[in-house]
Structure formats: structure tokens, C-alpha cells
mmCIF file of C-alpha atoms and ligand atoms in Angstrom:
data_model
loop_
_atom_site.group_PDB
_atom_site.id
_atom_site.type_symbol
_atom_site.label_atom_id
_atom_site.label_comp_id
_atom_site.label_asym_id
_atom_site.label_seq_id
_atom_site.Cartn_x
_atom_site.Cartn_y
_atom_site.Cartn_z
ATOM 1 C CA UNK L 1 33.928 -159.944 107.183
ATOM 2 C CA UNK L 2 32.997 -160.572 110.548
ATOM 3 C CA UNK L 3 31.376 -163.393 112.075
ATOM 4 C CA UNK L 4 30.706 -163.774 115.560
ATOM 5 C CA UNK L 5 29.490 -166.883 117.134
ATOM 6 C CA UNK L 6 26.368 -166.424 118.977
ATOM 7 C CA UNK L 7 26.198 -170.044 120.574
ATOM 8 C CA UNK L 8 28.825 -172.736 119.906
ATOM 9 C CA UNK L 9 26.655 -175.898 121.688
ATOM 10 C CA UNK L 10 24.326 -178.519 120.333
ATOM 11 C CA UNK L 11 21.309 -178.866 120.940
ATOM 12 C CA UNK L 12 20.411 -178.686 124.338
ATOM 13 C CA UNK L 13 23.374 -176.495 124.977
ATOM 14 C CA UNK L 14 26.239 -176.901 127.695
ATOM 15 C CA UNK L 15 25.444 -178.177 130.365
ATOM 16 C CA UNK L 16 22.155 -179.823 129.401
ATOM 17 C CA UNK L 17 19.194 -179.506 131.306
ATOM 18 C CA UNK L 18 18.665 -183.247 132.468
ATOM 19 C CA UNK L 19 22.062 -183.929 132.361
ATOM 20 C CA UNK L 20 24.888 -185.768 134.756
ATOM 21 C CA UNK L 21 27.729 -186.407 132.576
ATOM 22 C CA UNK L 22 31.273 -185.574 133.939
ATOM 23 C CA UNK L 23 31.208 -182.221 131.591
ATOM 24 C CA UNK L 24 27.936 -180.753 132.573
ATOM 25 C CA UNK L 25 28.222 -182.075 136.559
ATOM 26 C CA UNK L 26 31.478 -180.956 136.410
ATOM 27 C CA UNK L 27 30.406 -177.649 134.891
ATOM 28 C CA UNK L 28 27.873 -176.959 137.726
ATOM 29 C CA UNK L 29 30.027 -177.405 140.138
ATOM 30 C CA UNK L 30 32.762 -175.377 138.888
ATOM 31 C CA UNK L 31 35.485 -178.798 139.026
ATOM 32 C CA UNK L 32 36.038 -178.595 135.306
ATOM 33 C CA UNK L 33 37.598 -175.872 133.193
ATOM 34 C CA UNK L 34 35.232 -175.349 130.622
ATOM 35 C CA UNK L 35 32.195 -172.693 129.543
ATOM 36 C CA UNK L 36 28.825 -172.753 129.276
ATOM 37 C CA UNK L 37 27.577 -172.544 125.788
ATOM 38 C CA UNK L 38 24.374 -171.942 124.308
ATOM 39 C CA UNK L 39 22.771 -173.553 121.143
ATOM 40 C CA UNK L 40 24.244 -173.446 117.587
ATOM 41 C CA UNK L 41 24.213 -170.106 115.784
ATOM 42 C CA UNK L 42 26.383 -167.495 114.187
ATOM 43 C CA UNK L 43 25.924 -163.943 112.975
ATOM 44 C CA UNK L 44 27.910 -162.014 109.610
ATOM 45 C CA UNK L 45 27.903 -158.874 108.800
ATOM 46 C CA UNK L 46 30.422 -156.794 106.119
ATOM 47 C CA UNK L 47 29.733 -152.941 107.657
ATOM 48 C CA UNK L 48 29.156 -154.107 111.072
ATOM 49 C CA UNK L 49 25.495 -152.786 110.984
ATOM 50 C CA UNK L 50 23.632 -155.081 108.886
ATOM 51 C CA UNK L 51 23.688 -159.038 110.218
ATOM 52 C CA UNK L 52 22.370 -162.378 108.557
ATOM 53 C CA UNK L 53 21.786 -164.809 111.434
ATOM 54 C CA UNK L 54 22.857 -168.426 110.352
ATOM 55 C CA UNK L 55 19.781 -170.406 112.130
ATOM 56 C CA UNK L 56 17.402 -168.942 114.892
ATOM 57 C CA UNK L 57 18.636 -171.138 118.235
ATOM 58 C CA UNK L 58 16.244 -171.531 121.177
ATOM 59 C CA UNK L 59 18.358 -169.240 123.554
ATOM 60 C CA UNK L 60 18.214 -166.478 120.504
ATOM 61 C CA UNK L 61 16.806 -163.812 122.515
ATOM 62 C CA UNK L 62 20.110 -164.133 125.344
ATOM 63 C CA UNK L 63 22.145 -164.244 122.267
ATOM 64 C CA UNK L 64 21.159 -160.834 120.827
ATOM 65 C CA UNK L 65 21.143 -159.079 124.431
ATOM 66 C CA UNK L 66 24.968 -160.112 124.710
ATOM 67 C CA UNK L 67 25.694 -159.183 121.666
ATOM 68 C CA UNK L 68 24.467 -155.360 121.041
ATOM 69 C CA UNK L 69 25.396 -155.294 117.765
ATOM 70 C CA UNK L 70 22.713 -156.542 117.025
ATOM 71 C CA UNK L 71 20.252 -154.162 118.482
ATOM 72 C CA UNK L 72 21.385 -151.178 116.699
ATOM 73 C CA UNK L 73 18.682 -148.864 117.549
ATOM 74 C CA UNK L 74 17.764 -146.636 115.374
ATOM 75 C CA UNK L 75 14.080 -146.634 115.965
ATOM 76 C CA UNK L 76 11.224 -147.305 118.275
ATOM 77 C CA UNK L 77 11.566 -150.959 117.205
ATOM 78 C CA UNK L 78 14.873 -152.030 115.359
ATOM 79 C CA UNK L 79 17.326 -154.598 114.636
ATOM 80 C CA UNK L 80 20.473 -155.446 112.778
ATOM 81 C CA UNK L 81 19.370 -158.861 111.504
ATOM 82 C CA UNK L 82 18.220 -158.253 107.939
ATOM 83 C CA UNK L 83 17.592 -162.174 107.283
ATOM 84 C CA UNK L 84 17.422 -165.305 108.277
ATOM 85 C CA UNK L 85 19.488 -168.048 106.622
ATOM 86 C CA UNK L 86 18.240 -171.903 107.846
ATOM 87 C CA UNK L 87 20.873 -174.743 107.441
ATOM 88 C CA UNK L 88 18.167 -177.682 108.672
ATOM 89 C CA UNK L 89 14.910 -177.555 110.146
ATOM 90 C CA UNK L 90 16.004 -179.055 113.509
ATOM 91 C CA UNK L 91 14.951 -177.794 116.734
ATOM 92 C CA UNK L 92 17.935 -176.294 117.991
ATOM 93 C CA UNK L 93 18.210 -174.608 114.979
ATOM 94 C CA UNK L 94 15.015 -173.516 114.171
ATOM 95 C CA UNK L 95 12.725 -173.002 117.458
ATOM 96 C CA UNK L 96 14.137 -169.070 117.642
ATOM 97 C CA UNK L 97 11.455 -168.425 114.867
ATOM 98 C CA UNK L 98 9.410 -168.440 118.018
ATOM 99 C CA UNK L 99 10.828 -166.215 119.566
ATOM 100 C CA UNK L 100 11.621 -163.903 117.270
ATOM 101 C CA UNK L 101 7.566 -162.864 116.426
ATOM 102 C CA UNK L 102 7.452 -159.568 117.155
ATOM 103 C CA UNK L 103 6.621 -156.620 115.166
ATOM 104 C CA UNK L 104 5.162 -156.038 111.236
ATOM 105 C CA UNK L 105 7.923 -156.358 109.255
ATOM 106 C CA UNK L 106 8.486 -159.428 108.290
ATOM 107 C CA UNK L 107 11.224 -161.740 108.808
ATOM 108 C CA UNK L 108 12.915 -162.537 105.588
ATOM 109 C CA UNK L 109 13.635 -166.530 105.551
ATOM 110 C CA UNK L 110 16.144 -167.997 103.362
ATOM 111 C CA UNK L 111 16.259 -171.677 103.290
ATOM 112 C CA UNK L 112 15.683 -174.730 100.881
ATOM 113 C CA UNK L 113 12.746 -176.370 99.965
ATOM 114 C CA UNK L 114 13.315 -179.362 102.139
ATOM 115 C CA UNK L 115 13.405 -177.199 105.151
ATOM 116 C CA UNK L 116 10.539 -175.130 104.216
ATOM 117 C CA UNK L 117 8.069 -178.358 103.535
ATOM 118 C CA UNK L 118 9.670 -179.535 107.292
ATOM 119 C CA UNK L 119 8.885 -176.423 109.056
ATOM 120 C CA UNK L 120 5.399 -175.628 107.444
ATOM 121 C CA UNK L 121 4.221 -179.714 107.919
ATOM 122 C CA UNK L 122 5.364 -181.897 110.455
ATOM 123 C CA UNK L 123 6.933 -178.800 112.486
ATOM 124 C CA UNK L 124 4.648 -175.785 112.066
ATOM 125 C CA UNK L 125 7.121 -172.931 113.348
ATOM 126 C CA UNK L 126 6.800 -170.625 109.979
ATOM 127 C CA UNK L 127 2.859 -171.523 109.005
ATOM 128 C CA UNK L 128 2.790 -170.270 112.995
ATOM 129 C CA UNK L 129 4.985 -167.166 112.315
ATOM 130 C CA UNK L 130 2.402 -165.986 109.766
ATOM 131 C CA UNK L 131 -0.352 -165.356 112.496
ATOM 132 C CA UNK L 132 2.525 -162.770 113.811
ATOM 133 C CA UNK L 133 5.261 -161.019 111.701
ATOM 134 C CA UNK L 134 4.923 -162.856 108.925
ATOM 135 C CA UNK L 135 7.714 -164.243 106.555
ATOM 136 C CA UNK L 136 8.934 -164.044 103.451
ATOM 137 C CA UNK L 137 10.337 -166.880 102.160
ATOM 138 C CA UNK L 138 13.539 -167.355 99.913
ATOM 139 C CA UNK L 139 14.607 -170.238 98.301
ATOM 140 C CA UNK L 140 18.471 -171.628 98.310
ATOM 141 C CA UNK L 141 19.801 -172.786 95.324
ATOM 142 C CA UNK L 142 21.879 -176.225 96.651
ATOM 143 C CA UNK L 143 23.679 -177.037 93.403
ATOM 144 C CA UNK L 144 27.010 -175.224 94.510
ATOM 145 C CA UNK L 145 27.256 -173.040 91.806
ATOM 146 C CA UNK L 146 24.260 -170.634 92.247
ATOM 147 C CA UNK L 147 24.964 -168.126 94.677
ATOM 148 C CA UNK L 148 22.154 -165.580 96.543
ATOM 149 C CA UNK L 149 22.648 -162.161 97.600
ATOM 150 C CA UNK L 150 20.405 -160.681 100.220
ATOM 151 C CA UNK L 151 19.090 -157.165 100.129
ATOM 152 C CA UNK L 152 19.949 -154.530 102.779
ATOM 153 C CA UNK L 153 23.183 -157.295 103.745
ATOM 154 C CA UNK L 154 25.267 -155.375 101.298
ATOM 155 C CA UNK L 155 28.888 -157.044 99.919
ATOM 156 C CA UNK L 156 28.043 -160.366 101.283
ATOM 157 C CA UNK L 157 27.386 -163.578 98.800
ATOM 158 C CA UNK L 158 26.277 -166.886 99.386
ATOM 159 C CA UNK L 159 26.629 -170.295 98.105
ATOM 160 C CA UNK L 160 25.289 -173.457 99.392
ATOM 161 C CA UNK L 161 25.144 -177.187 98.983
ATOM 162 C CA UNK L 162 23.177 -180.136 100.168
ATOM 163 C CA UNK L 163 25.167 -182.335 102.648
ATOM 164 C CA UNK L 164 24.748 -185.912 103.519
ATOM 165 C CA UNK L 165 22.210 -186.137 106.492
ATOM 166 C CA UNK L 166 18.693 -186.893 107.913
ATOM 167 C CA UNK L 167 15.559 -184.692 108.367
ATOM 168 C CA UNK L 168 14.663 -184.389 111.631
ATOM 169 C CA UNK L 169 12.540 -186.552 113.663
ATOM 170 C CA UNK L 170 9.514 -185.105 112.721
ATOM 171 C CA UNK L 171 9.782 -184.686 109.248
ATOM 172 C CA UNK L 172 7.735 -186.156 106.591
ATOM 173 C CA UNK L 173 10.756 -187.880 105.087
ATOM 174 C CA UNK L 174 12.701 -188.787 108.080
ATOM 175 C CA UNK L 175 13.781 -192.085 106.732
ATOM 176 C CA UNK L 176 14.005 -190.633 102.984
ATOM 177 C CA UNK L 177 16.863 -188.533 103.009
ATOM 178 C CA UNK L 178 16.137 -185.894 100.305
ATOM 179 C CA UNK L 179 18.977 -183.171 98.715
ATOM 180 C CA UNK L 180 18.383 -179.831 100.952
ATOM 181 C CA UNK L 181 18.000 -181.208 104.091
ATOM 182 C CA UNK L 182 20.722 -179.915 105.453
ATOM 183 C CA UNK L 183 22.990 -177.410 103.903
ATOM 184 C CA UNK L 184 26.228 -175.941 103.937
ATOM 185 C CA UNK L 185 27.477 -172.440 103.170
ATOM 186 C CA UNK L 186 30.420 -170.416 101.494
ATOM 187 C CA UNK L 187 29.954 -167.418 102.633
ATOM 188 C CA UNK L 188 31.756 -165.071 100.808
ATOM 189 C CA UNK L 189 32.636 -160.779 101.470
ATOM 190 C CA UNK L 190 32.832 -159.200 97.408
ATOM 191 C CA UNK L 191 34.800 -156.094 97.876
ATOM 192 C CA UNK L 192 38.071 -158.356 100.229
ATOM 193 C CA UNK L 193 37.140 -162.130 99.020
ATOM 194 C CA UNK L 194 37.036 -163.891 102.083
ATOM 195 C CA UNK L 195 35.629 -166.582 102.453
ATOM 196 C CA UNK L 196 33.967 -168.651 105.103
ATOM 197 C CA UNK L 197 32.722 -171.882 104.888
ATOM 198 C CA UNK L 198 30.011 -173.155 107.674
ATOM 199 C CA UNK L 199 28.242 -176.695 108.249
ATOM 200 C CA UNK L 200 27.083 -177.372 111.849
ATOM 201 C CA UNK L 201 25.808 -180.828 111.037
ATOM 202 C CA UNK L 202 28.138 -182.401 108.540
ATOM 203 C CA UNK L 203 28.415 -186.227 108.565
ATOM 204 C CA UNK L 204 31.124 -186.681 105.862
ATOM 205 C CA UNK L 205 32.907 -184.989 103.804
ATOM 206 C CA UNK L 206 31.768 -185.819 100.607
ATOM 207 C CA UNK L 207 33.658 -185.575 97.028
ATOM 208 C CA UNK L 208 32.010 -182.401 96.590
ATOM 209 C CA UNK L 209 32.715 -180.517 99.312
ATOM 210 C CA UNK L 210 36.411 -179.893 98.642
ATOM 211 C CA UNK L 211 35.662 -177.744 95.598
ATOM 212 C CA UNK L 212 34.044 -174.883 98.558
ATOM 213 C CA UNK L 213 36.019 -175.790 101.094
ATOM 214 C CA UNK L 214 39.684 -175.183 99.599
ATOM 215 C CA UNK L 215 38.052 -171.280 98.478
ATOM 216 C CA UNK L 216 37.487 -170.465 102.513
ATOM 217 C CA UNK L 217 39.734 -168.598 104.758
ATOM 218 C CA UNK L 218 37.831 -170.191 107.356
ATOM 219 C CA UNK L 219 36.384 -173.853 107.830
ATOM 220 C CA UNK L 220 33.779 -173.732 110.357
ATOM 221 C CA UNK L 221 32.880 -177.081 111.241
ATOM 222 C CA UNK L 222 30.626 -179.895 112.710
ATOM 223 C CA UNK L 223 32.074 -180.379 116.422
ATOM 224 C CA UNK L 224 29.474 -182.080 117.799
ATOM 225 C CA UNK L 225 31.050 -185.760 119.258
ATOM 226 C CA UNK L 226 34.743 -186.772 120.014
ATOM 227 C CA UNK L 227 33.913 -190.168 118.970
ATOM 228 C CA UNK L 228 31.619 -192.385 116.574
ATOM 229 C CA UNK L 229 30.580 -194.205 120.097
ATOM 230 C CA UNK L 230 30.400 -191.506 121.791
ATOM 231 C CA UNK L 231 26.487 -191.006 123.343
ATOM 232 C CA UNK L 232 26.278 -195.003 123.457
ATOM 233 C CA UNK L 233 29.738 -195.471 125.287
ATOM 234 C CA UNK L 234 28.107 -193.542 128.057
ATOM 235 C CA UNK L 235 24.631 -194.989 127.606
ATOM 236 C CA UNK L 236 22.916 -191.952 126.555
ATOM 237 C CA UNK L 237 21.809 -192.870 122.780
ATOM 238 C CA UNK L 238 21.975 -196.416 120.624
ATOM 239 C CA UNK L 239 22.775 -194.689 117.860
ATOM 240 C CA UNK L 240 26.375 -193.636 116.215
ATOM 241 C CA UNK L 241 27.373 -190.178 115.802
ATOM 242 C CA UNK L 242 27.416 -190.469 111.858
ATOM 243 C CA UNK L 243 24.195 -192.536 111.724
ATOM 244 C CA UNK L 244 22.924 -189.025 113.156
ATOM 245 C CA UNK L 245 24.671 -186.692 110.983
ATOM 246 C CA UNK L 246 27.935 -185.653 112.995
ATOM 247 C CA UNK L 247 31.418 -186.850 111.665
ATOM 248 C CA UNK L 248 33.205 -187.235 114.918
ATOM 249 C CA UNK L 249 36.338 -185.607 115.424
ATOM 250 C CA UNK L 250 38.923 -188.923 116.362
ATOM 251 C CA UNK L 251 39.293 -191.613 114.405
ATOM 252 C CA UNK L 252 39.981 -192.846 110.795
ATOM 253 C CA UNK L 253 37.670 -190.661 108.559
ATOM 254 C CA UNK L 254 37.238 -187.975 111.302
ATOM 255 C CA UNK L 255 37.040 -184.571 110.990
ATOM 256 C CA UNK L 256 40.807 -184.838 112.511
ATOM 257 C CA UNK L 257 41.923 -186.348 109.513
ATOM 258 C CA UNK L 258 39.677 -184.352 107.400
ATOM 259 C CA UNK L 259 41.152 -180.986 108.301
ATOM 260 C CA UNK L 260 44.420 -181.807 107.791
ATOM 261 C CA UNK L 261 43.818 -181.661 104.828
ATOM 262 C CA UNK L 262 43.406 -177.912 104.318
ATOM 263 C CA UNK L 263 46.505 -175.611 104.963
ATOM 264 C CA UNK L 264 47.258 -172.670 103.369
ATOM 265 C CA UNK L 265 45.253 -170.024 102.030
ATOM 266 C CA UNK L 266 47.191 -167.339 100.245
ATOM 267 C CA UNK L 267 49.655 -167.764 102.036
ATOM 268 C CA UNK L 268 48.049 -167.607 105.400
ATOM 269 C CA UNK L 269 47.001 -170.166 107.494
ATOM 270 C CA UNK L 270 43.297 -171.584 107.419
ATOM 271 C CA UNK L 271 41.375 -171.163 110.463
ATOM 272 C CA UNK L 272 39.876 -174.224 111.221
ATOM 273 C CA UNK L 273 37.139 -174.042 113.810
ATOM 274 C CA UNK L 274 34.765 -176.878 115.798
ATOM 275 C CA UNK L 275 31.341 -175.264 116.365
ATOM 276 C CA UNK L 276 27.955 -176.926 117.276
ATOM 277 C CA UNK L 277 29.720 -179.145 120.307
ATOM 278 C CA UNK L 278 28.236 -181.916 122.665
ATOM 279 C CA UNK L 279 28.208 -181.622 126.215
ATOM 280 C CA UNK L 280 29.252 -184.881 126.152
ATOM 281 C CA UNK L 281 32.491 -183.684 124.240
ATOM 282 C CA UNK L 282 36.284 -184.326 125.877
ATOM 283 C CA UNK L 283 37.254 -181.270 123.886
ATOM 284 C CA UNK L 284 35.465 -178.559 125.812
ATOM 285 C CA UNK L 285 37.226 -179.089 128.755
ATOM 286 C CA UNK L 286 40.402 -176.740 128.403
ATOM 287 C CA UNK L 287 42.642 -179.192 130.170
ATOM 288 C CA UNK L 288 41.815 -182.191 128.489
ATOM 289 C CA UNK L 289 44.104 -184.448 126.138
ATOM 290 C CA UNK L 290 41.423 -184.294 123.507
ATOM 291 C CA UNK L 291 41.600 -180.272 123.334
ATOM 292 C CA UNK L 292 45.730 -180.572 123.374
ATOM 293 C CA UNK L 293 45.173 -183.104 119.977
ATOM 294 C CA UNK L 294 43.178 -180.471 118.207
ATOM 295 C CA UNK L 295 45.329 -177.519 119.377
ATOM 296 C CA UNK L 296 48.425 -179.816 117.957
ATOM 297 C CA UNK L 297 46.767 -179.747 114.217
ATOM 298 C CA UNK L 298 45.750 -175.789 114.333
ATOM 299 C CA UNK L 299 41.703 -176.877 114.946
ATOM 300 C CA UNK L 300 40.153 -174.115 117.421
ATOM 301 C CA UNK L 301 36.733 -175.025 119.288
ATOM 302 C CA UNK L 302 34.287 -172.583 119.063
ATOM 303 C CA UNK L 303 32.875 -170.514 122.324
ATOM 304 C CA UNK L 304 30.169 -167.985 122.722
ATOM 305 C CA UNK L 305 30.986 -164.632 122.104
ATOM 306 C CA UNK L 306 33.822 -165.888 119.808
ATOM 307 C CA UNK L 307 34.612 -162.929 116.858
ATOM 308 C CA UNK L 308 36.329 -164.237 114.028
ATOM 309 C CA UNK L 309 37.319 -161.374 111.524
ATOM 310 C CA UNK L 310 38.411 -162.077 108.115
HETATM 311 C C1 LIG N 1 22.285 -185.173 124.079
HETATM 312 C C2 LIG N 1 21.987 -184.313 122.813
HETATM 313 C C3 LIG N 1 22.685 -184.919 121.597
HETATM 314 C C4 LIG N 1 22.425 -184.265 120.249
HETATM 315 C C5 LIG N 1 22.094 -185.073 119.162
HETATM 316 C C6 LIG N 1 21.856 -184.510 117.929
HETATM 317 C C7 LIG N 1 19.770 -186.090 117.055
HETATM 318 C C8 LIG N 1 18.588 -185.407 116.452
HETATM 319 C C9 LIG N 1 18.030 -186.266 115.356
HETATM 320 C C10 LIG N 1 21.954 -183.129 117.698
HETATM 321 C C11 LIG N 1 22.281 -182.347 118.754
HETATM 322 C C12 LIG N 1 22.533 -182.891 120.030
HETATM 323 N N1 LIG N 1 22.427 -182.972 123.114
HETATM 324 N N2 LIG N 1 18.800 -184.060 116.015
HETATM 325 O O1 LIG N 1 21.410 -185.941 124.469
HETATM 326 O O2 LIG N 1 23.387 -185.060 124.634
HETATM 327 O O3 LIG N 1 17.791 -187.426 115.633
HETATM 328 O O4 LIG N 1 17.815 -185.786 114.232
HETATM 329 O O5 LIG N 1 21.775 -182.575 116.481
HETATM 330 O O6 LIG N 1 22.353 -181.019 118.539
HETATM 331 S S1 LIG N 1 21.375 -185.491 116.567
HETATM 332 ZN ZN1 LIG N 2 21.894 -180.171 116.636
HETATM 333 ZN ZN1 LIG N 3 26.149 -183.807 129.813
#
């Protein structure tokens, strides 16, 4: 299986447009050792040829021209994703709909319910995509148990859950968390049997989450703040990192802690990876204390371009 990371920021990307913080300052002016990275997505593919593209980020279109995989070519107009699979319906996860219009075949859509009432009510991005390529939409099964294949992605299998989380903003039921929100997703290869589980927003690990988790070769992982404090320690936000869906890496309960948790799986060593990261974060500069701490308990932090083959 391969999975390549198309853009390992949150929203709003690294550095942030109408930011000043010492990453994204510091980023500008070259006096940090860090990367840019654009906004949270991933690709998979089995044969190499055939992609699913987990969430449709704003810089999507920069994404697919530096990865050419992607743009296989084998006609006039062409591409290698065969689907679209939706974890939430929040912006930087969801406005590449936009910009992915083009052509009349349409875009095949897999998400839950939650997100599909989100996106065709108080955000209008796939009512709006039916004026252009049109969709057709799949629904995810969030119990755990039910997994979805997708056509023309062959020897891949998928099985999701509901996580702990809120809509976004301008959602219906932003104060009425509802199961489907947010998701996340074992993604599985038949014919080998690796596994990879992914959850960009994750607030908690929650007592079912284990049960998928322990089956993954690789944990790929909400790595969006250092700390619980962290956006109101520098004045940016009033609210905690949990109380917005992101389990912070430090601290008791953190996703630190969390991941120590998982060790070995047959035999190997589980790759444990941070993706979806603040530009607030400590850990993406290279040098920093915070990055030595994660290197210390086998945690890698997720860049674009980044291949991980199972
Ligand atoms: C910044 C942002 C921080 C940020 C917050 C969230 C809030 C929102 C909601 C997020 C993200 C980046 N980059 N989605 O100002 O530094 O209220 O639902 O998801 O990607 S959470
Ligand atoms: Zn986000
Ligand atoms: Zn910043």
C-alpha cells in the first residue's frame, strides 16, 4: 500500500497567511529550520495507478501538480483519483470540491451522512458541484464493523468510525454533536493486509478506538497543537485544543501518552505519524526540544511529499 501525504498542515497551512508567530515569521525569513506545508490531505493507492484522496484541501490543485502520480494521462482529460473519501466537512478539508469541478464524469463522494447534510446546507460545496461535474454520493457505514470497497480502487478496503468532535462552524448542529461528524479510517490493502489507520482531527482516544488501531501497521494521527493551551497561551484563540477537537500531543492524556501505547506489529515496529499540524506547533521546527521528545518515543511528523509504503 502506498500512501503519500499530499499536505501535512492545518488549516490555513504553514506559515499562515495573517500570521506572526515565531514558526511562520521565522519561516519567512528563513531563521527557523522547518518546511512549508500545505493543508491536510493524503492519497492511497494499491497498483500505484488508481488513488482515493482522503479529503479535497484548498491547495488541492498544487498538491496534484507535485505529485504526478496523480495525473496519469491516459486521455485528453484524466486522472488517477477514482474517489473521494471526506473525514469532516470542514473547510480545510473540504473547499478542494471547488476546485476540483471540471469535466463530466462525476466525482464519486464517499462520506457520512453528517457530512453530507453539512456540505449540502449550511456549506453548499456539493449542491454547488452539481451545476458542474456532478457527484455521486456514497454513504460510510460508522459502526466499525462495516467496511466499503470502492470500484476501479482495486485491493483496497475501508472501515470507519465516528470520533468524538464538533461540526464545523457552520453546521446546522454545531453545538449538537451528532455520530459521523468526523470520522476515522482503517484503511486496509486485501492481497498483503496492511493496515493504516488515519484521523486528522481526533480529540480523544476513545474506548473504541483501540479495537482499529492495534490492526494498523501505521497510526496516522491528529498533530495539530503541542499543548491543550496552546492558541490561547499565545493569544490567538480562547478556546482549548480539545474543546476544538485536537488531542494535543504533551501532557497527561496526550497523544504522547496515547501512542505509547502501540508497539509492535508482527513483529515490526508501528509507524506512528503526526499529520494535520499547527503553525503554531514547537514540533515542526527540526531543532526544537519538542521534535527531539517525539523522535525519543518513535512518533514521526508528517511533511509534504512524505511516501509511506506498507
Ligand atoms: C490558526 C488555525 C487553527 C486551527 C484550528 C482548527 C477550529 C475550527 C472549528 C483547525 C485547524 C486549524 N490554523 N475548525 O488560527 O492558527 O472551530 O471547528 O481544525 O485546522 S479547529
Ligand atoms: Zn483543520
Ligand atoms: Zn503562525
Amino acid at each position: 500500500m502506498h500512501i503519500h501525504v499530499l499536505g501535512a498542515g492545518a488549516g490555513g497551512g504553514f506559515p499562515q497567511w495573517n500570521c506572526n508567530c515565531f514558526n511562520c515569521d521565522g519561516l519567512r525569513k528563513g531563521t527557523i529550520k522547518a518546511t512549508k506545508r500545505t493543508q491536510s490531505s493524503i492519497c492511497v493507492s494499491s497498483d500505484g495507478v488508481n488513488w482515493v484522496l482522503f479529503n479535497a484541501s484548498p491547495d488541492v490543485l498544487q498538491q496534484i501538480q507535485d505529485f504526478p502520480a496523480l495525473q496519469p494521462a491516459r486521455a485528453i482529460r484524466d486522472t488517477g483519483i477514482q474517489a473521494i473519501v471526506l473525514i469532516d466537512a470542514q473547510i480545510d478539508h473540504t473547499t478542494g470540491l471547488y476546485m476540483l469541478r471540471e469535466g463530466t464524469v462525476k466525482r464519486e463522494i464517499y462520506c457520512t451522512d453528517m457530512v453530507y447534510g453539512d456540505l449540502t446546507s449550511g456549506n453548499q460545496a456539493l449542491n454547488i458541484l452539481g451545476y458542474y461535474c456532478g457527484i455521486n454520493h456514497h454513504q460510510v457505514p460508522i459502526d466499525g464493523k462495516t467496511s466499503f470497497t470502492i470500484p476501479n480502487v482495486p485491493n483496497l478496503k475501508f472501515t470507519s468510525v465516528s470520533l468524538k468532535s464538533a461540526a464545523p462552524p457552520y453546521s446546522p448542529h454545531r453545538n449538537d454533536p451528532q455520530a459521523g461528524d468526523t470520522i476515522g479510517v482503517l484503511i486496509e490493502e486485501v492481497s498483503t493486509g496492511k493496515k493504516c489507520w488515519y484521523s486528522p482531527g481526533l480529540a480523544e482516544i476513545e474506548p473504541h478506538l483501540p479495537e482499529l488501531m492495534d490492526q494498523a501497521d501505521c497510526i496516522m494521527v491528529d498533530g495539530t497543537f503541542w499543548t491543550n493551551t496552546e492558541m490561547i497561551d499565545m493569544g490567538l484563540m480562547t478556546k482549548t485544543a480539545r474543546s476544538i477537537g485536537h488531542n494535543p500531543q504533551s501532557g497527561e492524556g496526550g497523544m504522547i501518552e496515547k501512542l505509547d501505547e502501540f508497539g509492535l506489529k508482527n513483529g515490526q515496529a508501528v509507524r506512528k505519524v503526526l499529520i494535520h499540524i499547527n503553525n503554531t506547533n514547537p514540533i515542526l521546527r527540526e531543532d526544537s526540544a519538542e521534535r527531539a521528545t517525539l523522535t525519543q518515543h518513535g512518533i514521526e511528523v508528517a511533511y509534504d511529499g512524505m511516501d509511506i509504503i506498507l
